[in-house]
mmCIF file of C-alpha atoms in Angstrom:
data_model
loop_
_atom_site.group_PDB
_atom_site.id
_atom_site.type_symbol
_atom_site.label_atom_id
_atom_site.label_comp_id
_atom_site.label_asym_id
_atom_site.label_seq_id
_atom_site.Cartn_x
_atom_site.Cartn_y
_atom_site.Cartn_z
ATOM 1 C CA UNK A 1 -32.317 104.392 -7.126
ATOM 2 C CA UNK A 2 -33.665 103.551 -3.372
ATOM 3 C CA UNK A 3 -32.499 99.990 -3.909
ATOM 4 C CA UNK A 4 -28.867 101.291 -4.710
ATOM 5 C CA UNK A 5 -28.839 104.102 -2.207
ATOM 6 C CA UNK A 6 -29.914 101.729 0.421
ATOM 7 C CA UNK A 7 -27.328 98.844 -0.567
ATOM 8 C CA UNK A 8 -24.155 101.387 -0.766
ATOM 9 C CA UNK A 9 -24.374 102.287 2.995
ATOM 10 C CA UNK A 10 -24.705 98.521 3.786
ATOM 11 C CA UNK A 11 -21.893 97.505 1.978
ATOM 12 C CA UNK A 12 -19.798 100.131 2.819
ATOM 13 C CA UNK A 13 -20.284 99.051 6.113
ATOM 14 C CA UNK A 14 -19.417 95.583 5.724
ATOM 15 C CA UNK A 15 -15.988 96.487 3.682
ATOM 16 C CA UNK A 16 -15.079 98.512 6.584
ATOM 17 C CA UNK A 17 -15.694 95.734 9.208
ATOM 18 C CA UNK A 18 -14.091 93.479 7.523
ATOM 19 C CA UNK A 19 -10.929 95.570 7.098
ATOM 20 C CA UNK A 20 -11.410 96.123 10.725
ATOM 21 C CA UNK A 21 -11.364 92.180 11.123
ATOM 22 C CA UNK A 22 -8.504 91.694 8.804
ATOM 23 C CA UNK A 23 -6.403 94.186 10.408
ATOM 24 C CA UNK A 24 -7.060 92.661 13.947
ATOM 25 C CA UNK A 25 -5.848 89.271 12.510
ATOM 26 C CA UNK A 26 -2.594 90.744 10.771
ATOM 27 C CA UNK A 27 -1.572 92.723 13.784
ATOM 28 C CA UNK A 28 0.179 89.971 15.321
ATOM 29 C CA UNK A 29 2.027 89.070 12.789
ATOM 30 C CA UNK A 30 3.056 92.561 12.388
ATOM 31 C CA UNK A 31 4.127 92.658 16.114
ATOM 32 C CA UNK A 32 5.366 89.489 15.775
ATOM 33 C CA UNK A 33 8.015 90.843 12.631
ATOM 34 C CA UNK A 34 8.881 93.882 14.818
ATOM 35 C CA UNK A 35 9.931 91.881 17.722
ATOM 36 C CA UNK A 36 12.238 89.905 15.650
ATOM 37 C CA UNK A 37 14.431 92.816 14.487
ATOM 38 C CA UNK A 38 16.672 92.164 17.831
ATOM 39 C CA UNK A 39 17.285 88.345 17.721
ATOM 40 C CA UNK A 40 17.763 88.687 13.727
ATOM 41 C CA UNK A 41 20.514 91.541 14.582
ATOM 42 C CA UNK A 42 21.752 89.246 17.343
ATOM 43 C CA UNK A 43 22.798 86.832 13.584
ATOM 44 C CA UNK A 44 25.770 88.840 14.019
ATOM 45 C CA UNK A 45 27.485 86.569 16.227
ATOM 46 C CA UNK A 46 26.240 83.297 15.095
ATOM 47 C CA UNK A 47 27.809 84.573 11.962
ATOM 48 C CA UNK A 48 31.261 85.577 13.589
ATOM 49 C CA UNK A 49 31.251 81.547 14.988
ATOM 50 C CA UNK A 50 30.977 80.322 11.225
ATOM 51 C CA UNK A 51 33.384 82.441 9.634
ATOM 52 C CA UNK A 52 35.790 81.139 12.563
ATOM 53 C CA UNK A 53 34.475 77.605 11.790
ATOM 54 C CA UNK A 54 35.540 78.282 8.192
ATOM 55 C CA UNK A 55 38.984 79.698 8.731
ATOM 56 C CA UNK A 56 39.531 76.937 11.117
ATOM 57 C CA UNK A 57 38.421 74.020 8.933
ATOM 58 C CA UNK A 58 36.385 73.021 11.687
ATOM 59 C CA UNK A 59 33.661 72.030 8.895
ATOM 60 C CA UNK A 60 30.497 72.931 11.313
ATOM 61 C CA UNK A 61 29.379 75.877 9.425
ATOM 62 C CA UNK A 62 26.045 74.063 8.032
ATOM 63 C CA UNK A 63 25.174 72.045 11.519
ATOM 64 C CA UNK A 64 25.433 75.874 13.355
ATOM 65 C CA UNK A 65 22.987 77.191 10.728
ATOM 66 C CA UNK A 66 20.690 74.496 10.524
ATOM 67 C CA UNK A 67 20.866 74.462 14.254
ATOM 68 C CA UNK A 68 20.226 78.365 14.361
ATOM 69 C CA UNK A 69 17.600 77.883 11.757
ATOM 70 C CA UNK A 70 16.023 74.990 13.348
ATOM 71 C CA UNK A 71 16.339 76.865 16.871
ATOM 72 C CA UNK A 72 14.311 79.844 15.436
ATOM 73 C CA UNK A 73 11.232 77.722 13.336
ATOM 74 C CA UNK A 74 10.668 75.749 16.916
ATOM 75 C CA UNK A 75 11.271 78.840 19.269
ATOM 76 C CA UNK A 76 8.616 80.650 17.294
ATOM 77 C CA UNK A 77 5.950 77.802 16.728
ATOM 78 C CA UNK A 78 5.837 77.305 20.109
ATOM 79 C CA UNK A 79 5.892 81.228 21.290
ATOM 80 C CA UNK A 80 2.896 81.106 19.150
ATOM 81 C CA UNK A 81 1.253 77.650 21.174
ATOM 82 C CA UNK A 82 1.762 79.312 24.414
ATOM 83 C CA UNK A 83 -0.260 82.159 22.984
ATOM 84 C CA UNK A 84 -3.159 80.553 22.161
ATOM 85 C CA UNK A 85 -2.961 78.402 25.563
ATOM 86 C CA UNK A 86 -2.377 81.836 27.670
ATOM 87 C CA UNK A 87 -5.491 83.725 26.145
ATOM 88 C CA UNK A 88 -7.808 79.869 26.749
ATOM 89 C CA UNK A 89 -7.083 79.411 30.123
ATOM 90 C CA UNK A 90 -8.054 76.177 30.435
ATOM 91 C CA UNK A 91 -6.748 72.994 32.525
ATOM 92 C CA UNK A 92 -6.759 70.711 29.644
ATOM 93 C CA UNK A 93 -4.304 72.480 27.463
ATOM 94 C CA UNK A 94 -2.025 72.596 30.607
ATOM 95 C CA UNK A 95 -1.911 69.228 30.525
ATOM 96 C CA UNK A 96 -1.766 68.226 27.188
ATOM 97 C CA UNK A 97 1.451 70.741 26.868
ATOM 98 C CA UNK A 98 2.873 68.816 30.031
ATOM 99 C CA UNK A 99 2.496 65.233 28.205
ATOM 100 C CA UNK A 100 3.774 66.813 25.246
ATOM 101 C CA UNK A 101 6.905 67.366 26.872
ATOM 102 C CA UNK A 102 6.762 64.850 29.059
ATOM 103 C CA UNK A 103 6.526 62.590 25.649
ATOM 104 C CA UNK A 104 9.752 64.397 23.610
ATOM 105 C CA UNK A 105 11.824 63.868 27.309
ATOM 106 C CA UNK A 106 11.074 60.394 27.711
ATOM 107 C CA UNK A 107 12.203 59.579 23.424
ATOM 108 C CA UNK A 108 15.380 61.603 24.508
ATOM 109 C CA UNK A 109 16.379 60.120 27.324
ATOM 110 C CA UNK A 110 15.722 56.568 26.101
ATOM 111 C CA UNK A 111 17.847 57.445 22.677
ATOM 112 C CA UNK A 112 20.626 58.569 25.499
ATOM 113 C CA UNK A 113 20.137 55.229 26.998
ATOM 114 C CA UNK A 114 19.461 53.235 23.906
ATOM 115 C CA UNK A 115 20.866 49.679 25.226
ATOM 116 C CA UNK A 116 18.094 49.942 28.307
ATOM 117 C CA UNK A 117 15.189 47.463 27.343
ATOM 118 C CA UNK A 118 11.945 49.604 26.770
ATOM 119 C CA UNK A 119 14.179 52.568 27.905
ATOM 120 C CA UNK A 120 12.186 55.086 26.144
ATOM 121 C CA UNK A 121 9.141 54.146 27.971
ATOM 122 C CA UNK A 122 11.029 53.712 31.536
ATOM 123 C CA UNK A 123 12.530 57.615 30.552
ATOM 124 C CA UNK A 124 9.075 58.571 30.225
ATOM 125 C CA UNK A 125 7.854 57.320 33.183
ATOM 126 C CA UNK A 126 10.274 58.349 35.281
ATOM 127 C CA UNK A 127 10.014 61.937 33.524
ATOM 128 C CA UNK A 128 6.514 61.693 35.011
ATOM 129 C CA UNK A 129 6.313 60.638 38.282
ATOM 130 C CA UNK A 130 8.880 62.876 39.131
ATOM 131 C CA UNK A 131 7.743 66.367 37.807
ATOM 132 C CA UNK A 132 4.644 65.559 38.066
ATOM 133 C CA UNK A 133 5.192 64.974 42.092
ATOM 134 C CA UNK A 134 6.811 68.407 41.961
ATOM 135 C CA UNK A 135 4.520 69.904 40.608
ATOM 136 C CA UNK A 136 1.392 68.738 42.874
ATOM 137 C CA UNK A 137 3.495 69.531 45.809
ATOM 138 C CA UNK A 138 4.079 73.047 44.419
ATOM 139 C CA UNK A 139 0.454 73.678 43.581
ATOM 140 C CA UNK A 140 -0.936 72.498 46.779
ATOM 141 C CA UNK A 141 1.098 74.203 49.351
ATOM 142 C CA UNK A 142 0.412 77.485 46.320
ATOM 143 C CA UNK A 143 3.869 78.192 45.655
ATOM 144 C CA UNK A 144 2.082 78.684 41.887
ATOM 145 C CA UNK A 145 -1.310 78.991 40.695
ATOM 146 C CA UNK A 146 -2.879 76.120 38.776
ATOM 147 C CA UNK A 147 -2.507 78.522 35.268
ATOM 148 C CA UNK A 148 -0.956 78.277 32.070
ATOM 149 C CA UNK A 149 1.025 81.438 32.552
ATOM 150 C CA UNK A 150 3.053 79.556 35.360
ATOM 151 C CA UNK A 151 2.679 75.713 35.164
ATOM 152 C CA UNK A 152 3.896 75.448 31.580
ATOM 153 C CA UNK A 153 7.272 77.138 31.704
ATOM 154 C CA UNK A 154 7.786 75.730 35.009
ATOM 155 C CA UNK A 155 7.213 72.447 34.461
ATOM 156 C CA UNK A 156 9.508 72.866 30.976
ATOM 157 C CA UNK A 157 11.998 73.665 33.332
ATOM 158 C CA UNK A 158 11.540 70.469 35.466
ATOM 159 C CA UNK A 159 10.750 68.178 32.428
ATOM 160 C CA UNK A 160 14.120 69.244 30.341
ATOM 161 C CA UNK A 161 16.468 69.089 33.870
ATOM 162 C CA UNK A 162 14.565 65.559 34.498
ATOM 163 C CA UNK A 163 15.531 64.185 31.177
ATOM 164 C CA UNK A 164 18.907 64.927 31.608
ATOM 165 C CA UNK A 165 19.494 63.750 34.371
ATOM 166 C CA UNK A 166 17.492 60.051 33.528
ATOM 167 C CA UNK A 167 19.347 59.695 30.569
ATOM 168 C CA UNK A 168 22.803 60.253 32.178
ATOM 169 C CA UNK A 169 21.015 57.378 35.581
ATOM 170 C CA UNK A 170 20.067 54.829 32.897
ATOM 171 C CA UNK A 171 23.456 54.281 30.888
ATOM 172 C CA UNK A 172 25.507 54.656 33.386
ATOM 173 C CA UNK A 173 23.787 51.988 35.385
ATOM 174 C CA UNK A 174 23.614 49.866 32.759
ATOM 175 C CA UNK A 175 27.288 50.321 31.634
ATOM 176 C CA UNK A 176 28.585 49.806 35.024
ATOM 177 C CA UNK A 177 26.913 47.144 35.728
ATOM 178 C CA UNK A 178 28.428 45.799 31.950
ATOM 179 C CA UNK A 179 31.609 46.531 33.129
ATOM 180 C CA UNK A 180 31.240 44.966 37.122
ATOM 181 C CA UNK A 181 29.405 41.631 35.624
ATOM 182 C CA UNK A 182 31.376 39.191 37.824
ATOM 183 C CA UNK A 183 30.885 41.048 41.102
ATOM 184 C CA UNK A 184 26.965 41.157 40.152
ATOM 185 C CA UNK A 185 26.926 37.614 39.266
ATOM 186 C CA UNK A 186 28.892 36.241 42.116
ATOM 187 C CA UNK A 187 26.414 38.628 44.595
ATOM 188 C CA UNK A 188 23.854 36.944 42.944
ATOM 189 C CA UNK A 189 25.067 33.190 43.333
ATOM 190 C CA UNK A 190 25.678 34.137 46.965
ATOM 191 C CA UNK A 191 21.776 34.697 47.426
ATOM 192 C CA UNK A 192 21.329 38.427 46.718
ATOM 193 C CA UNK A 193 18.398 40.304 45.256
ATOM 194 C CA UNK A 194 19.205 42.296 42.185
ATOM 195 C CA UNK A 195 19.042 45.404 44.079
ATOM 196 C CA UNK A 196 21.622 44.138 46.792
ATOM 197 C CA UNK A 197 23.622 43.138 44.207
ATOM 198 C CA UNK A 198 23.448 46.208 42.185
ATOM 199 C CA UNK A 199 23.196 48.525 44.994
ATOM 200 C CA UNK A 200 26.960 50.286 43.879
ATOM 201 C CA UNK A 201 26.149 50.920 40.870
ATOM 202 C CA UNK A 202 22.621 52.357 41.590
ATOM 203 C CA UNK A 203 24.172 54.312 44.089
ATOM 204 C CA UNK A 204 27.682 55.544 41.709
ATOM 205 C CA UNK A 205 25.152 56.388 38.651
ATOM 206 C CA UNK A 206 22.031 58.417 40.625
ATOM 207 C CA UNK A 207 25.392 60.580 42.124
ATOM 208 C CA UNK A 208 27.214 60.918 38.926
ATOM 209 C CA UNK A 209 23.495 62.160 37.597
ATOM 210 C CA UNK A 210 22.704 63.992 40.299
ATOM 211 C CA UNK A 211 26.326 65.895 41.044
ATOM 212 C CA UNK A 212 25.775 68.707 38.109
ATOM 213 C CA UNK A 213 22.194 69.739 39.610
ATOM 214 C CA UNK A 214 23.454 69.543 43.345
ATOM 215 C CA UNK A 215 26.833 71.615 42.135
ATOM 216 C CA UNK A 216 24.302 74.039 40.233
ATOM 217 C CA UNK A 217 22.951 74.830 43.322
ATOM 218 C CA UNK A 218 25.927 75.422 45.425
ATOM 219 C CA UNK A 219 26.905 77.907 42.891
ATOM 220 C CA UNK A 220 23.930 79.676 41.502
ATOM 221 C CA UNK A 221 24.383 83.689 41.473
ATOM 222 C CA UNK A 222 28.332 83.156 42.215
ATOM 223 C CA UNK A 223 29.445 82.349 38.410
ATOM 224 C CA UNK A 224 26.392 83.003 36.087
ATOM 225 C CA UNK A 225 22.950 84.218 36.647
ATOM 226 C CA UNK A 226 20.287 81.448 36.058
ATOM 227 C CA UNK A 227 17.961 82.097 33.085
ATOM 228 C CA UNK A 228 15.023 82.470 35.031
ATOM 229 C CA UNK A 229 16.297 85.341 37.020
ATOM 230 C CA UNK A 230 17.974 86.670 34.498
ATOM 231 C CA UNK A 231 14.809 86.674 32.838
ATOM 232 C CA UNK A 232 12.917 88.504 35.228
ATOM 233 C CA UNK A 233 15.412 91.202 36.037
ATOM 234 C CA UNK A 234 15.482 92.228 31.980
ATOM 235 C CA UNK A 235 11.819 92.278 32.535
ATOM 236 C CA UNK A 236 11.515 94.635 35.056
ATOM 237 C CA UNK A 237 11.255 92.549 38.491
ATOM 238 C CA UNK A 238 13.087 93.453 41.026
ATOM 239 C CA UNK A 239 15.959 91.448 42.057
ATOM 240 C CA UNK A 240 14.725 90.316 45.376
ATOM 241 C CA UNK A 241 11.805 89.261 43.577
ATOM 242 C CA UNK A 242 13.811 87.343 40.894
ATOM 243 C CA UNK A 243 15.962 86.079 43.760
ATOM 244 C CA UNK A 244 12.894 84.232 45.480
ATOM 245 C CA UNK A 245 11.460 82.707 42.408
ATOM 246 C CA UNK A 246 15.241 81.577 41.524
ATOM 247 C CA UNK A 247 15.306 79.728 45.047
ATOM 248 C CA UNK A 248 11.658 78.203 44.570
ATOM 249 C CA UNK A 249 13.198 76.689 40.693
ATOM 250 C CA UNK A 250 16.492 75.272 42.144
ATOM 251 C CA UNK A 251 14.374 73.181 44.827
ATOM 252 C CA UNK A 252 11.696 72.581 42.429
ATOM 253 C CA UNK A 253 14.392 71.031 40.257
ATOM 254 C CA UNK A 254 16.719 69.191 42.627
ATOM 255 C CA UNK A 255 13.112 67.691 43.538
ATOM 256 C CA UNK A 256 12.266 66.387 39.921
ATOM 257 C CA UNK A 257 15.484 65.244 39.479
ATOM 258 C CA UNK A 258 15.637 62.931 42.733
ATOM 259 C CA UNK A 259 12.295 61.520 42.256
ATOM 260 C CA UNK A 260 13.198 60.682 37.954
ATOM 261 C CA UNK A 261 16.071 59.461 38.068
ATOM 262 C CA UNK A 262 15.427 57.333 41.309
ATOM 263 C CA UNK A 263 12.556 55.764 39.957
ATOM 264 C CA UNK A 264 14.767 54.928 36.763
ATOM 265 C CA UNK A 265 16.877 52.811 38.284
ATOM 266 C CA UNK A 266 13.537 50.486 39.784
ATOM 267 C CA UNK A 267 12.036 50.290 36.514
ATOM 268 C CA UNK A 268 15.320 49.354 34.929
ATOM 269 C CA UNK A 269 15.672 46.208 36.820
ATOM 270 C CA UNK A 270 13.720 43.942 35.312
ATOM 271 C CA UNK A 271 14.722 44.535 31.776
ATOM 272 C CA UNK A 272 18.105 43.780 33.457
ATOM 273 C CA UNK A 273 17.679 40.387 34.977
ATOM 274 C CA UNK A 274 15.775 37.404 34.058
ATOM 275 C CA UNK A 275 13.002 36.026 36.499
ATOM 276 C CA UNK A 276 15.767 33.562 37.920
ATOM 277 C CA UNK A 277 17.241 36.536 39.253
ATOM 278 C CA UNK A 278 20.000 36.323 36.526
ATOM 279 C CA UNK A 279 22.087 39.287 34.610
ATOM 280 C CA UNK A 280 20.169 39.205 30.887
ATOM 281 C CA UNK A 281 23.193 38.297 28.804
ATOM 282 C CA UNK A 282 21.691 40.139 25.378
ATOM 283 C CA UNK A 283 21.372 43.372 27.329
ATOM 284 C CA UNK A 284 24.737 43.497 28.320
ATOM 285 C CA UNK A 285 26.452 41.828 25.121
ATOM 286 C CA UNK A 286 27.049 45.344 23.113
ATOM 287 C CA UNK A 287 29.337 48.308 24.074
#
């Protein structure tokens, strides 16, 4: 009778603490399924777009689903990464986010610029030393702490703008120079390095990359709010505030951007020209 008396107390207590345990675990997912009442509600319109779609034989109705769908599974995996990074607080998982993304920029800007030799790896690269440039600057004169909280959605901001922006440098560099062979071949025979040779179409591509950033800037708060910003304000930040970390991304990014797609173009070059400082005919032999 002791034996049992004594044992119900104990395991009484043990049922309750692991209740207690199991209800700590389920509580995010439980917050988790009442913050996604709004963007489920916000369907409404993604809906509106298909039904359009389908009265206008347009014949997207599955791709703007799938993308929808697709655009919710990632959104919330990673909301769920960032979580776990946030509440470790630790340098390593900063970085190994960074190459993450670093890593998915680079195969996306090479697939952009799929005729480049080794383009995926020059995308990368270039992804790299330019954010990552950015970012030290940043750090050091402590425009942002070294913390998850700010270095990981920043530099996502830098890393997506800097593939872009690669992507666009690479093909267009090697399409013009495609489509200006004879004036490259003729600098060439006349005694010019590749890069004198080349230097218009370095030049035309890094501005026709660069324009949409540059033109971004000279407009921001006149025609849309940036997302950041935006961001902040439906947060609760004051708009000055919101205002000063807007400025701080749009140098940030016109930074990254420089330094990417600049370095592109260098690390393009010899995939473009033989060592006798000859255009590569196979590189240039497919639209």
């Amino acid at each position: 009778m002791d034996i049992v008396s004594g044992a119900a107390p104990g395991l009484g207590l043990g049922l309750g603490l692991e209740w207690e345990f199991d209800m700590e675990h389920l509580g995010w997912m439980v917050d988790f399924l009442k913050g996604m009442v709004k963007p489920v509600a916000a369907l409404a319109v993604v809906l509106m777009a298909v039904a359009l779609s389908y009265t206008q034989r347009l014949r997207l109705e599955r791709e703007m689903l799938y993308a929808i769908f697709r655009a919710f599974l990632q959104l919330s995996i990673i909301g769920f990464v960032l979580q776990f990074i946030f509440n470790r607080q630790n340098s390593g998982w900063i970085v190994l986010a960074y190459l993450f993304m670093v890593s998915v920029a680079g195969y996306t800007a090479g697939q952009r610029a799929k005729h480049v030799p080794r383009g995926k790896y020059i995308a990368g690269a270039s992804i790299l030393a330019g954010t990552a440039v950015t970012m030290f600057l940043l750090v050091v004169l402590n425009v942002f702490p070294f913390t998850p909280r700010y270095i990981i959605p920043v530099s996502g901001m830098m890393v997506g703008n800097a593939m872009t922006v690669t992507g666009v440098t690479m093909k267009r560099l090697r399409d013009d120079i495609r489509t200006q062979m004879n004036l490259v071949e003729t600098a060439l025979a006349l005694g010019a390095t590749p890069r004198q040779a080349t230097h218009q179409q370095v030049k035309r591509s890094l501005v026709i990359a660069l324009s949409p950033v540059i033109d971004n800037a000279k407009t921001v708060g006149l025609i849309s709010l940036p997302g950041a910003m935006t961001g902040l304000i439906m947060g609760g930040a004051s708009p000055i505030e919101a205002i000063q970390l807007q400025i701080v991304v749009m140098n940030m990014l016109i930074g990254a951007s420089t330094v990417s797609s600049i370095m592109s173009t260098y690390l393009c070059w010899p995939g473009f020209f033989t060592k006798a400082y000859q255009l590569e005919a196979k590189v240039f032999s497919s639209e």
